[in-house]
Coordinates of C-alpha atoms in Angstrom, one line a residue:
M18 CA -6.0 -79.3 -29.9
K19 CA -2.5 -78.8 -28.6
H20 CA -1.7 -76.8 -31.6
M21 CA -4.7 -74.6 -31.0
L22 CA -3.7 -74.1 -27.4
K23 CA -0.2 -73.0 -28.5
I24 CA -1.7 -70.6 -31.0
L25 CA -4.2 -69.3 -28.4
S26 CA -1.5 -68.8 -25.7
K27 CA 0.7 -67.0 -28.2
L28 CA -2.3 -64.8 -29.3
V29 CA -3.1 -64.0 -25.6
M30 CA 0.5 -63.2 -24.9
I31 CA 0.8 -60.9 -28.0
S32 CA -2.5 -59.1 -27.0
L33 CA -1.2 -58.6 -23.4
I34 CA 2.1 -57.1 -24.7
A35 CA 0.2 -54.9 -27.1
A36 CA -2.2 -53.8 -24.3
L37 CA 0.8 -53.0 -22.0
A38 CA 2.6 -51.1 -24.8
V39 CA -0.5 -49.0 -25.7
G40 CA -1.5 -48.4 -22.1
G41 CA 2.0 -47.4 -21.1
T42 CA 2.5 -44.8 -23.8
T43 CA -0.9 -43.3 -23.3
S44 CA -0.2 -43.1 -19.6
C45 CA 2.9 -41.0 -20.2
N46 CA 1.1 -38.8 -22.5
S47 CA -1.7 -38.4 -20.0
K48 CA 0.7 -37.5 -17.3
K49 CA 2.4 -34.9 -19.5
K50 CA -1.0 -33.5 -20.5
L51 CA -2.1 -33.4 -16.9
A52 CA 1.1 -31.7 -15.8
A53 CA 0.7 -29.1 -18.6
E54 CA -2.9 -28.5 -17.6
Q55 CA -1.9 -28.1 -14.0
A56 CA 0.8 -25.6 -15.0
A57 CA -1.6 -23.7 -17.1
A58 CA -4.1 -23.6 -14.2
A59 CA -1.5 -22.3 -11.8
Y60 CA -0.4 -19.7 -14.3
A61 CA -4.0 -18.6 -14.8
K62 CA -4.5 -18.4 -11.0
K63 CA -1.4 -16.2 -10.6
L64 CA -2.5 -14.1 -13.5
D65 CA -6.0 -13.6 -11.9
L66 CA -4.5 -12.8 -8.5
A67 CA -2.1 -10.3 -10.1
K68 CA -5.0 -8.6 -11.9
K69 CA -7.1 -8.5 -8.7
D70 CA -4.2 -7.0 -6.7
L71 CA -3.4 -4.4 -9.4
N72 CA -7.0 -3.3 -9.7
A73 CA -7.2 -3.0 -5.9
I74 CA -4.1 -0.8 -5.9
I75 CA -5.5 1.4 -8.8
S76 CA -8.9 1.8 -7.1
G77 CA -7.4 2.4 -3.7
T78 CA -9.2 -0.5 -2.1
S79 CA -6.3 -2.7 -1.2
G80 CA -5.9 -1.4 2.4
W81 CA -2.1 -1.7 2.0
T82 CA 0.5 1.0 2.8
L83 CA 2.4 2.6 0.0
D84 CA 5.4 0.3 0.8
E85 CA 3.3 -2.8 0.7
Q86 CA 1.8 -1.6 -2.6
R87 CA 5.3 -1.1 -4.0
K88 CA 6.4 -4.5 -2.8
R89 CA 3.4 -6.3 -4.4
L90 CA 3.9 -4.3 -7.6
A91 CA 7.5 -5.4 -7.7
Q92 CA 6.5 -9.1 -7.1
I93 CA 4.0 -8.9 -10.0
K94 CA 6.6 -7.3 -12.3
A95 CA 9.1 -10.0 -11.3
E96 CA 6.6 -12.7 -12.6
N97 CA 7.1 -11.3 -16.1
F98 CA 3.6 -11.9 -17.3
D99 CA 3.2 -11.6 -21.1
D100 CA -0.4 -10.5 -20.8
P101 CA -1.0 -7.0 -22.3
D102 CA -3.8 -6.4 -19.7
I103 CA -1.3 -7.0 -16.9
Q104 CA 1.2 -4.6 -18.5
K105 CA -1.5 -1.9 -18.8
L106 CA -2.5 -2.5 -15.1
I107 CA 1.1 -2.3 -14.0
S108 CA 1.5 1.0 -15.7
Q109 CA -1.7 2.4 -14.1
A110 CA -0.7 1.0 -10.7
E111 CA 2.7 2.7 -10.9
K112 CA 1.0 6.0 -11.7
E113 CA -1.4 5.6 -8.8
I114 CA 1.4 4.8 -6.4
D115 CA 3.4 7.8 -7.6
F116 CA 0.2 10.0 -7.2
Q117 CA -0.4 8.6 -3.6
Q118 CA 3.3 9.3 -2.8
G119 CA 3.0 12.9 -4.1
E120 CA -0.2 13.4 -2.0
A121 CA 1.6 12.0 1.1
D122 CA 4.6 14.2 0.5
R123 CA 2.3 17.3 0.0
K124 CA 0.4 16.5 3.3
A125 CA 3.6 16.0 5.2
E126 CA 4.9 19.4 3.9
E127 CA 1.6 21.1 4.8
E128 CA 1.8 19.6 8.3
R129 CA 5.5 20.8 8.7
L130 CA 4.5 24.3 7.6
R131 CA 1.5 24.3 10.0
Q132 CA 3.7 23.2 12.9
E133 CA 6.3 25.9 12.0
E134 CA 3.6 28.5 11.9
E135 CA 2.2 27.4 15.3
A136 CA 5.7 27.5 16.8
R137 CA 6.2 31.0 15.4
M138 CA 2.9 32.1 16.8
R139 CA 3.7 30.6 20.2
A140 CA 7.1 32.4 20.2
E141 CA 5.4 35.7 19.3
Q142 CA 2.7 35.3 21.9
S143 CA 5.3 34.6 24.6
K144 CA 6.7 38.1 24.2
Y145 CA 3.4 39.5 25.5
V146 CA 2.7 37.0 28.3
A147 CA 3.5 39.6 31.0
I148 CA 1.2 42.2 29.5
D149 CA -1.6 39.7 28.9
N150 CA -1.4 38.4 32.5
Q151 CA -1.6 41.9 33.8
L152 CA -4.6 42.8 31.6
K153 CA -6.3 39.6 32.6
G154 CA -5.7 40.5 36.3
I155 CA -7.2 43.9 35.7
A156 CA -10.2 42.3 34.0
A157 CA -10.6 39.8 36.8
A158 CA -10.4 42.4 39.6
G159 CA -13.2 42.1 42.1
S160 CA -13.8 45.8 42.5
I161 CA -13.1 49.1 40.8
D162 CA -10.5 50.1 43.4
S163 CA -8.7 46.8 43.0
A164 CA -8.7 47.2 39.2
N165 CA -7.4 50.8 39.6
E166 CA -4.5 49.6 41.8
K167 CA -3.6 47.0 39.2
I168 CA -3.7 49.6 36.4
D169 CA -1.4 51.9 38.4
M170 CA 1.1 49.0 39.0
S171 CA 1.0 48.2 35.3
L172 CA 1.6 51.8 34.2
E173 CA 4.6 52.0 36.6
Q174 CA 6.1 48.9 35.1
F175 CA 5.8 50.2 31.6
A176 CA 6.7 53.8 32.3
S177 CA 10.4 53.5 31.3
P178 CA 11.7 55.0 28.1
D179 CA 12.6 51.5 26.8
T180 CA 9.0 50.5 26.8

């Protein structure tokens, strides 16, 4: 009986050591596997977000300014994704941003030219303000005699040889 207890206790001890050894090694492998799965999930999440943002830039639905679009594109490029879809989307997004910049530059140039034309027109109109005011005064005259007086005054002012 004593002999059996010794053997039984040794057997229990060996089985506990074996269980700890097997449990400990599988635990490390499980932790490594879990960490790898978490890293893969984080990478996939970043990849999906990058695709979503690039598609929004390309379609013009991002609501971001050109500078914000450029910054986001630079962030995505800095991630160095190896996905060919991402590389294709990056190329398309760069083209779209360049196109939008060209459009913004064109509109700014058109606005500048329009403002220059308006300034030129105002300057040209200011030459004739005196004549315009006199003609408006004649048109607004209350009677024919009043209008004739204003016409005579206007003719006297412009009767010089320089006019």
